[in-house]
Each structure stands twice: as C-alpha cells, then as structure tokens.
mmCIF file of N, CA and C in Angstrom:
data_model
loop_
_atom_site.group_PDB
_atom_site.id
_atom_site.type_symbol
_atom_site.label_atom_id
_atom_site.label_comp_id
_atom_site.label_asym_id
_atom_site.label_seq_id
_atom_site.Cartn_x
_atom_site.Cartn_y
_atom_site.Cartn_z
ATOM 1 N N MET I 1 0.685 -1.037 -0.165
ATOM 2 C CA MET I 1 -0.138 0.188 -0.186
ATOM 3 C C MET I 1 0.518 1.137 -0.477
ATOM 4 N N PHE I 2 0.375 2.353 -0.698
ATOM 5 C CA PHE I 2 0.823 3.382 -1.310
ATOM 6 C C PHE I 2 0.136 4.439 -0.330
ATOM 7 N N ARG I 3 0.680 5.687 -0.141
ATOM 8 C CA ARG I 3 0.430 6.880 1.119
ATOM 9 C C ARG I 3 0.944 7.744 0.260
ATOM 10 N N GLY I 4 -0.251 8.965 0.234
ATOM 11 C CA GLY I 4 0.253 9.977 -0.373
ATOM 12 C C GLY I 4 0.079 11.295 0.294
ATOM 13 N N GLN I 5 0.579 12.530 1.206
ATOM 14 C CA GLN I 5 0.466 12.821 2.198
ATOM 15 C C GLN I 5 0.779 14.672 1.687
ATOM 16 N N VAL I 6 -0.367 15.490 2.319
ATOM 17 C CA VAL I 6 0.216 16.731 2.351
ATOM 18 C C VAL I 6 -0.799 17.714 2.793
ATOM 19 N N GLY I 7 0.590 18.799 3.698
ATOM 20 C CA GLY I 7 -0.194 19.304 5.098
ATOM 21 C C GLY I 7 0.266 20.177 5.137
ATOM 22 N N TYR I 8 0.398 21.503 6.698
ATOM 23 C CA TYR I 8 0.465 22.565 6.388
ATOM 24 C C TYR I 8 0.603 23.123 7.673
ATOM 25 N N ALA I 9 2.037 23.124 8.510
ATOM 26 C CA ALA I 9 1.897 23.558 10.186
ATOM 27 C C ALA I 9 1.749 25.146 9.418
ATOM 28 N N LEU I 10 0.875 25.224 10.481
ATOM 29 C CA LEU I 10 0.728 26.659 11.371
ATOM 30 C C LEU I 10 1.026 27.256 13.096
ATOM 31 N N GLN I 11 1.638 27.477 12.499
ATOM 32 C CA GLN I 11 2.424 28.147 14.258
ATOM 33 C C GLN I 11 1.215 28.748 14.516
ATOM 34 N N LEU I 12 0.176 28.571 15.609
ATOM 35 C CA LEU I 12 0.092 29.590 16.242
ATOM 36 C C LEU I 12 -0.076 30.749 17.244
ATOM 37 N N ASN I 13 0.693 29.481 17.960
ATOM 38 C CA ASN I 13 1.324 30.149 19.116
ATOM 39 C C ASN I 13 3.390 29.599 19.363
ATOM 40 N N ASP I 14 3.762 30.272 20.487
ATOM 41 C CA ASP I 14 4.404 29.518 20.758
ATOM 42 C C ASP I 14 4.739 27.751 20.937
ATOM 43 N N ARG I 15 3.582 27.822 21.930
ATOM 44 C CA ARG I 15 3.430 26.162 22.307
ATOM 45 C C ARG I 15 2.190 25.478 21.326
ATOM 46 N N LEU I 16 2.140 26.301 20.566
ATOM 47 C CA LEU I 16 0.242 25.429 19.339
ATOM 48 C C LEU I 16 0.522 24.950 18.230
ATOM 49 N N THR I 17 0.488 24.255 18.081
ATOM 50 C CA THR I 17 0.584 24.039 15.527
ATOM 51 C C THR I 17 -0.353 23.239 15.637
ATOM 52 N N LEU I 18 -1.491 23.511 15.079
ATOM 53 C CA LEU I 18 -1.971 22.986 13.988
ATOM 54 C C LEU I 18 -1.915 22.923 12.913
ATOM 55 N N THR I 19 -2.460 21.453 12.592
ATOM 56 C CA THR I 19 -1.324 20.946 11.197
ATOM 57 C C THR I 19 -3.095 20.520 10.240
ATOM 58 N N PRO I 20 -3.304 21.080 9.218
ATOM 59 C CA PRO I 20 -4.735 20.980 7.778
ATOM 60 C C PRO I 20 -3.720 19.720 7.137
ATOM 61 N N SER I 21 -4.958 18.336 6.703
ATOM 62 C CA SER I 21 -4.070 17.778 6.104
ATOM 63 C C SER I 21 -4.631 16.641 4.887
ATOM 64 N N LEU I 22 -3.922 16.352 3.550
ATOM 65 C CA LEU I 22 -5.018 15.881 2.715
ATOM 66 C C LEU I 22 -4.264 15.294 2.986
ATOM 67 N N ARG I 23 -5.205 13.532 2.350
ATOM 68 C CA ARG I 23 -4.227 11.789 2.153
ATOM 69 C C ARG I 23 -4.665 11.305 1.413
ATOM 70 N N THR I 24 -3.961 10.900 1.221
ATOM 71 C CA THR I 24 -5.107 9.728 -0.322
ATOM 72 C C THR I 24 -3.966 7.616 -0.163
ATOM 73 N N SER I 25 -4.614 7.174 -0.681
ATOM 74 C CA SER I 25 -3.697 5.779 0.174
ATOM 75 C C SER I 25 -4.424 4.574 -1.494
ATOM 76 N N TRP I 26 -3.303 3.982 -1.807
ATOM 77 C CA TRP I 26 -3.314 3.771 -3.173
ATOM 78 C C TRP I 26 -2.693 1.767 -2.535
ATOM 79 N N ALA I 27 -3.612 0.783 -3.276
ATOM 80 C CA ALA I 27 -3.179 -0.513 -2.558
ATOM 81 C C ALA I 27 -3.423 -0.804 -3.531
ATOM 82 N N ASP I 28 -2.733 -2.545 -3.824
ATOM 83 C CA ASP I 28 -2.059 -3.058 -4.624
ATOM 84 C C ASP I 28 -3.579 -4.929 -4.977
ATOM 85 N N LYS I 29 -3.788 -5.240 -5.509
ATOM 86 C CA LYS I 29 -4.876 -6.054 -5.712
ATOM 87 C C LYS I 29 -4.555 -7.068 -4.277
ATOM 88 N N ASP I 30 -3.222 -7.097 -3.660
ATOM 89 C CA ASP I 30 -3.759 -8.529 -2.750
ATOM 90 C C ASP I 30 -3.895 -8.247 -1.265
ATOM 91 N N HIS I 31 -3.794 -6.747 -1.044
ATOM 92 C CA HIS I 31 -4.452 -5.816 0.565
ATOM 93 C C HIS I 31 -5.288 -5.855 -0.156
ATOM 94 N N MET I 32 -5.971 -5.775 -1.305
ATOM 95 C CA MET I 32 -7.372 -5.028 -1.607
ATOM 96 C C MET I 32 -8.437 -6.140 -1.578
ATOM 97 N N GLN I 33 -7.495 -7.081 -2.001
ATOM 98 C CA GLN I 33 -8.307 -9.056 -2.178
ATOM 99 C C GLN I 33 -8.748 -9.815 0.208
ATOM 100 N N SER I 34 -7.363 -9.166 -0.111
ATOM 101 C CA SER I 34 -7.856 -9.895 1.775
ATOM 102 C C SER I 34 -8.323 -8.232 2.902
ATOM 103 N N TYR I 35 -8.270 -7.370 2.028
ATOM 104 C CA TYR I 35 -9.225 -6.242 2.974
ATOM 105 C C TYR I 35 -10.640 -6.306 2.784
ATOM 106 N N PHE I 36 -10.825 -6.301 1.484
ATOM 107 C CA PHE I 36 -12.050 -6.260 1.183
ATOM 108 C C PHE I 36 -12.816 -7.842 0.221
ATOM 109 N N GLY I 37 -12.390 -8.394 -0.314
ATOM 110 C CA GLY I 37 -12.736 -9.866 -1.128
ATOM 111 C C GLY I 37 -12.967 -10.229 -0.621
ATOM 112 N N VAL I 38 -14.092 -10.881 -1.199
ATOM 113 C CA VAL I 38 -15.109 -12.332 -0.686
ATOM 114 C C VAL I 38 -14.659 -13.559 -1.460
ATOM 115 N N SER I 39 -13.940 -14.366 -1.398
ATOM 116 C CA SER I 39 -13.415 -15.819 -2.222
ATOM 117 C C SER I 39 -14.919 -16.443 -2.423
ATOM 118 N N GLN I 40 -14.653 -17.339 -2.802
ATOM 119 C CA GLN I 40 -15.324 -18.814 -3.066
ATOM 120 C C GLN I 40 -16.288 -18.759 -1.866
ATOM 121 N N ASP I 41 -14.358 -20.352 -1.443
ATOM 122 C CA ASP I 41 -15.132 -20.102 -0.428
ATOM 123 C C ASP I 41 -16.094 -19.316 1.223
ATOM 124 N N GLN I 42 -15.205 -18.261 0.669
ATOM 125 C CA GLN I 42 -15.914 -17.315 2.010
ATOM 126 C C GLN I 42 -17.305 -16.841 1.493
ATOM 127 N N ALA I 43 -17.877 -16.845 0.287
ATOM 128 C CA ALA I 43 -19.116 -16.600 -0.095
ATOM 129 C C ALA I 43 -20.315 -17.885 0.085
ATOM 130 N N ALA I 44 -19.614 -19.322 0.218
ATOM 131 C CA ALA I 44 -19.974 -20.255 0.240
ATOM 132 C C ALA I 44 -20.825 -20.500 1.770
ATOM 133 N N THR I 45 -19.986 -19.439 2.544
ATOM 134 C CA THR I 45 -19.750 -20.119 3.781
ATOM 135 C C THR I 45 -20.802 -18.604 5.275
ATOM 136 N N SER I 46 -20.943 -17.434 4.311
ATOM 137 C CA SER I 46 -21.857 -16.352 4.842
ATOM 138 C C SER I 46 -22.791 -16.493 3.655
ATOM 139 N N VAL I 47 -23.050 -14.400 4.000
ATOM 140 C CA VAL I 47 -24.205 -13.853 3.604
ATOM 141 C C VAL I 47 -23.971 -13.416 2.244
ATOM 142 N N HIS I 48 -22.260 -13.047 2.387
ATOM 143 C CA HIS I 48 -21.999 -12.502 0.868
ATOM 144 C C HIS I 48 -21.364 -12.987 -0.288
ATOM 145 N N SER I 49 -21.772 -12.613 -1.240
ATOM 146 C CA SER I 49 -21.735 -12.404 -2.698
ATOM 147 C C SER I 49 -19.763 -12.805 -2.644
ATOM 148 N N ARG I 50 -19.430 -13.519 -3.403
ATOM 149 C CA ARG I 50 -18.263 -13.431 -4.216
ATOM 150 C C ARG I 50 -17.565 -12.162 -5.078
ATOM 151 N N PHE I 51 -16.822 -11.509 -4.416
ATOM 152 C CA PHE I 51 -16.017 -10.617 -5.410
ATOM 153 C C PHE I 51 -15.042 -10.014 -4.578
ATOM 154 N N ASP I 52 -13.995 -9.887 -5.702
ATOM 155 C CA ASP I 52 -12.581 -10.278 -6.286
ATOM 156 C C ASP I 52 -11.940 -8.091 -5.797
ATOM 157 N N ALA I 53 -11.459 -8.215 -6.052
ATOM 158 C CA ALA I 53 -11.059 -6.062 -5.203
ATOM 159 C C ALA I 53 -9.644 -6.349 -5.898
ATOM 160 N N LYS I 54 -9.607 -5.464 -6.624
ATOM 161 C CA LYS I 54 -8.316 -5.034 -7.685
ATOM 162 C C LYS I 54 -8.573 -3.631 -6.752
ATOM 163 N N SER I 55 -6.772 -3.422 -7.444
ATOM 164 C CA SER I 55 -5.892 -2.320 -7.133
ATOM 165 C C SER I 55 -6.550 -1.529 -7.147
ATOM 166 N N GLY I 56 -6.480 -0.117 -6.498
ATOM 167 C CA GLY I 56 -6.538 0.683 -7.277
ATOM 168 C C GLY I 56 -6.630 2.137 -5.801
ATOM 169 N N ILE I 57 -7.067 2.878 -6.233
ATOM 170 C CA ILE I 57 -6.832 4.173 -5.120
ATOM 171 C C ILE I 57 -7.929 3.273 -3.568
ATOM 172 N N LYS I 58 -7.247 2.975 -2.705
ATOM 173 C CA LYS I 58 -8.344 2.300 -1.585
ATOM 174 C C LYS I 58 -9.169 3.786 -0.853
ATOM 175 N N SER I 59 -8.317 4.818 -0.523
ATOM 176 C CA SER I 59 -8.835 6.423 0.037
ATOM 177 C C SER I 59 -9.105 7.584 -0.049
ATOM 178 N N VAL I 60 -8.815 8.349 0.472
ATOM 179 C CA VAL I 60 -9.513 9.768 0.955
ATOM 180 C C VAL I 60 -9.706 10.430 1.521
ATOM 181 N N SER I 61 -9.070 11.394 2.468
ATOM 182 C CA SER I 61 -8.775 11.146 3.420
ATOM 183 C C SER I 61 -8.216 12.987 3.794
ATOM 184 N N VAL I 62 -9.441 13.306 4.773
ATOM 185 C CA VAL I 62 -8.687 15.467 5.321
ATOM 186 C C VAL I 62 -9.012 15.209 6.907
ATOM 187 N N GLY I 63 -7.577 15.962 7.423
ATOM 188 C CA GLY I 63 -8.060 15.597 8.995
ATOM 189 C C GLY I 63 -6.750 16.933 9.812
ATOM 190 N N ALA I 64 -6.789 17.143 11.151
ATOM 191 C CA ALA I 64 -5.746 18.363 10.992
ATOM 192 C C ALA I 64 -5.551 17.292 12.542
ATOM 193 N N GLU I 65 -4.714 17.852 12.691
ATOM 194 C CA GLU I 65 -3.911 17.822 14.327
ATOM 195 C C GLU I 65 -3.016 18.703 14.977
ATOM 196 N N LEU I 66 -3.678 19.079 16.430
ATOM 197 C CA LEU I 66 -3.173 20.534 16.636
ATOM 198 C C LEU I 66 -1.690 20.020 17.996
ATOM 199 N N GLY I 67 -1.238 20.604 17.770
ATOM 200 C CA GLY I 67 0.121 19.834 18.807
ATOM 201 C C GLY I 67 0.312 20.924 19.151
ATOM 202 N N TRP I 68 0.336 21.036 21.141
ATOM 203 C CA TRP I 68 0.812 21.430 22.943
ATOM 204 C C TRP I 68 1.253 20.646 23.007
ATOM 205 N N THR I 69 2.245 21.710 22.891
ATOM 206 C CA THR I 69 4.259 21.431 23.830
ATOM 207 C C THR I 69 3.240 22.251 25.567
ATOM 208 N N ILE I 70 3.516 21.208 26.109
ATOM 209 C CA ILE I 70 2.450 22.059 27.403
ATOM 210 C C ILE I 70 4.225 22.184 27.967
ATOM 211 N N SER I 71 5.457 21.872 28.014
ATOM 212 C CA SER I 71 6.717 21.832 28.864
ATOM 213 C C SER I 71 7.832 21.572 28.471
ATOM 214 N N GLU I 72 8.885 21.593 28.031
ATOM 215 C CA GLU I 72 10.098 21.265 28.393
ATOM 216 C C GLU I 72 10.088 19.474 27.514
ATOM 217 N N ASN I 73 8.734 19.137 29.075
ATOM 218 C CA ASN I 73 9.074 17.867 28.248
ATOM 219 C C ASN I 73 7.097 16.893 28.470
ATOM 220 N N TRP I 74 6.435 17.794 28.595
ATOM 221 C CA TRP I 74 6.018 17.353 27.967
ATOM 222 C C TRP I 74 5.335 17.846 26.447
ATOM 223 N N MET I 75 4.194 16.878 26.286
ATOM 224 C CA MET I 75 3.441 17.694 24.713
ATOM 225 C C MET I 75 2.575 16.663 24.563
ATOM 226 N N PHE I 76 1.248 17.147 24.553
ATOM 227 C CA PHE I 76 -0.225 16.761 24.158
ATOM 228 C C PHE I 76 -0.728 16.769 22.578
ATOM 229 N N SER I 77 -0.574 15.706 21.447
ATOM 230 C CA SER I 77 -1.169 16.010 20.195
ATOM 231 C C SER I 77 -2.963 15.264 20.727
ATOM 232 N N GLY I 78 -3.484 16.173 19.382
ATOM 233 C CA GLY I 78 -5.029 15.781 19.172
ATOM 234 C C GLY I 78 -5.310 15.548 18.502
ATOM 235 N N ASN I 79 -5.747 14.670 16.947
ATOM 236 C CA ASN I 79 -5.840 14.632 15.692
ATOM 237 C C ASN I 79 -7.609 14.113 15.157
ATOM 238 N N LEU I 80 -8.159 14.600 14.841
ATOM 239 C CA LEU I 80 -9.498 14.465 14.009
ATOM 240 C C LEU I 80 -9.460 13.886 12.896
ATOM 241 N N GLY I 81 -10.634 12.947 12.077
ATOM 242 C CA GLY I 81 -9.824 13.102 10.889
ATOM 243 C C GLY I 81 -10.668 12.499 9.430
ATOM 244 N N PHE I 82 -11.437 12.369 9.293
ATOM 245 C CA PHE I 82 -12.030 11.688 8.532
ATOM 246 C C PHE I 82 -12.093 10.734 6.699
ATOM 247 N N SER I 83 -12.254 9.986 6.483
ATOM 248 C CA SER I 83 -12.166 8.802 4.814
ATOM 249 C C SER I 83 -12.786 8.864 4.781
ATOM 250 N N ARG I 84 -12.624 9.010 3.255
ATOM 251 C CA ARG I 84 -14.118 8.119 2.177
ATOM 252 C C ARG I 84 -12.973 7.012 1.565
ATOM 253 N N LEU I 85 -13.704 5.616 1.806
ATOM 254 C CA LEU I 85 -13.322 5.047 1.093
ATOM 255 C C LEU I 85 -13.569 5.241 -0.306
ATOM 256 N N THR I 86 -12.897 4.305 -1.954
ATOM 257 C CA THR I 86 -13.562 4.045 -2.865
ATOM 258 C C THR I 86 -13.031 3.403 -3.392
ATOM 259 N N GLY I 87 -13.518 3.483 -5.361
ATOM 260 C CA GLY I 87 -13.119 1.548 -5.608
ATOM 261 C C GLY I 87 -13.446 0.898 -4.998
ATOM 262 N N ASP I 88 -13.103 0.092 -5.785
ATOM 263 C CA ASP I 88 -13.142 -1.763 -4.875
ATOM 264 C C ASP I 88 -13.303 -2.174 -3.563
ATOM 265 N N ALA I 89 -12.957 -0.518 -3.027
ATOM 266 C CA ALA I 89 -13.128 -0.665 -1.433
ATOM 267 C C ALA I 89 -14.590 -0.021 -1.271
ATOM 268 N N ALA I 90 -15.002 1.441 -1.179
ATOM 269 C CA ALA I 90 -16.309 0.995 -1.465
ATOM 270 C C ALA I 90 -17.180 0.223 -1.557
ATOM 271 N N ASP I 91 -16.864 -0.345 -2.833
ATOM 272 C CA ASP I 91 -17.749 -1.372 -3.704
ATOM 273 C C ASP I 91 -17.894 -2.893 -2.613
ATOM 274 N N SER I 92 -17.139 -2.875 -2.110
ATOM 275 C CA SER I 92 -16.917 -4.724 -0.948
ATOM 276 C C SER I 92 -18.305 -4.686 -0.439
ATOM 277 N N PRO I 93 -18.933 -6.501 -0.795
ATOM 278 C CA PRO I 93 -20.337 -6.249 0.226
ATOM 279 C C PRO I 93 -20.091 -6.000 1.547
ATOM 280 N N LEU I 94 -18.755 -6.659 1.601
ATOM 281 C CA LEU I 94 -18.318 -6.172 3.486
ATOM 282 C C LEU I 94 -18.712 -4.329 4.272
ATOM 283 N N VAL I 95 -17.966 -3.819 2.584
ATOM 284 C CA VAL I 95 -17.962 -1.912 4.002
ATOM 285 C C VAL I 95 -20.050 -1.909 3.365
ATOM 286 N N LYS I 96 -20.372 -2.183 2.119
ATOM 287 C CA LYS I 96 -21.767 -2.024 1.884
ATOM 288 C C LYS I 96 -22.945 -2.792 2.812
ATOM 289 N N ASN I 97 -22.222 -3.829 3.117
ATOM 290 C CA ASN I 97 -23.749 -5.181 3.995
ATOM 291 C C ASN I 97 -23.384 -4.734 5.487
ATOM 292 N N GLU I 98 -21.696 -4.018 5.861
ATOM 293 C CA GLU I 98 -21.391 -4.372 7.965
ATOM 294 C C GLU I 98 -21.138 -2.921 8.031
ATOM 295 N N GLY I 99 -20.546 -1.962 7.153
ATOM 296 C CA GLY I 99 -20.054 -1.696 7.566
ATOM 297 C C GLY I 99 -19.883 -0.046 6.692
ATOM 298 N N SER I 100 -19.044 1.074 6.640
ATOM 299 C CA SER I 100 -19.556 2.505 5.578
ATOM 300 C C SER I 100 -18.093 3.143 5.508
ATOM 301 N N ALA I 101 -18.321 3.006 4.047
ATOM 302 C CA ALA I 101 -16.628 4.229 3.439
ATOM 303 C C ALA I 101 -16.487 4.764 4.004
ATOM 304 N N ASN I 102 -17.769 5.256 5.067
ATOM 305 C CA ASN I 102 -17.166 7.138 5.635
ATOM 306 C C ASN I 102 -16.486 6.308 6.731
ATOM 307 N N GLN I 103 -14.966 6.549 7.337
ATOM 308 C CA GLN I 103 -14.550 6.575 8.201
ATOM 309 C C GLN I 103 -14.237 7.429 9.377
ATOM 310 N N PHE I 104 -15.029 7.786 10.329
ATOM 311 C CA PHE I 104 -13.651 8.805 11.189
ATOM 312 C C PHE I 104 -12.734 7.973 12.357
ATOM 313 N N MET I 105 -11.648 9.279 12.795
ATOM 314 C CA MET I 105 -10.810 9.067 13.267
ATOM 315 C C MET I 105 -10.222 10.230 14.396
ATOM 316 N N ALA I 106 -10.657 9.536 15.562
ATOM 317 C CA ALA I 106 -9.818 10.568 16.425
ATOM 318 C C ALA I 106 -8.938 10.193 17.841
ATOM 319 N N VAL I 107 -7.601 11.030 17.647
ATOM 320 C CA VAL I 107 -7.024 10.233 18.779
ATOM 321 C C VAL I 107 -5.967 11.171 19.602
ATOM 322 N N ALA I 108 -5.624 10.887 20.110
ATOM 323 C CA ALA I 108 -5.642 11.835 21.606
ATOM 324 C C ALA I 108 -3.646 10.674 21.873
ATOM 325 N N VAL I 109 -3.121 11.860 22.095
ATOM 326 C CA VAL I 109 -1.632 11.303 22.724
ATOM 327 C C VAL I 109 -1.260 11.529 23.621
ATOM 328 N N LEU I 110 -0.237 11.768 24.522
ATOM 329 C CA LEU I 110 0.058 12.591 26.179
ATOM 330 C C LEU I 110 1.251 11.960 26.189
ATOM 331 N N ALA I 111 2.014 12.373 25.485
ATOM 332 C CA ALA I 111 3.892 11.832 25.640
ATOM 333 C C ALA I 111 4.980 12.759 26.875
ATOM 334 N N TYR I 112 5.642 12.019 26.975
ATOM 335 C CA TYR I 112 6.793 12.600 27.340
ATOM 336 C C TYR I 112 7.876 12.370 26.866
ATOM 337 N N LYS I 113 8.981 13.791 26.635
ATOM 338 C CA LYS I 113 10.483 13.338 26.581
ATOM 339 C C LYS I 113 11.443 13.053 27.473
ATOM 340 N N PHE I 114 13.027 12.418 27.877
ATOM 341 C CA PHE I 114 13.627 12.077 28.870
ATOM 342 C C PHE I 114 14.149 12.985 28.221
#
C-alpha cells in the first residue's frame, strides 16, 4: 500500500501548532483482496456474494492535528480525521452490508520526552 499526504503546519503561538492535511492511499490487488474481497469459499459460508477486489485508490482523507507543547518534557497531540473509502474498497459487500465507506478517526496522545 502506498500513501500520499500533503499538509501545512500553522504555528498558532510558541506552544500550539495546527496541521491540516489531505491524504490518499493506493493499494495493490493482494491488499485489496485481503481486506475487501470475498473468495468463493468465504461466499459459500456467509451471506456475502463473491467479490474480487482490484488494485486502486483505496481512500481519500482529510484531517487536522493540534500539537501542544505543555512544557520542556510534556507534549499533547490531538488528531481528528475523516476518510472515504473509494473504488473496490467502497464497493465491497463487506463495506456495503456491514460497514461504511465513511471512516472517522480521533486520536489523543500525551507524551513525555526524556
């Protein structure tokens, strides 16, 4: 899988940084089939029909990270994001029947530097 990202860090003050970003990911056939495909054997033992996932753009994402330097040793980072599965990832019966092509993310990290 290959990912591309573009973002720009905005220094809000000496302790806060906001970084909005856009991302995309491309996956080969093996990756797409592993995560989104349904083999004939899997279809026979589930409610899903067979689905052969091909390589292509897997998702497009937008996000923002806020970094806060609390002190010389402590740092906090919060990240919010939204991804939309595309192509065969979005067309997979696993996504259509049980999941969602819309993926949301929230991450909070508190770090200590020695």
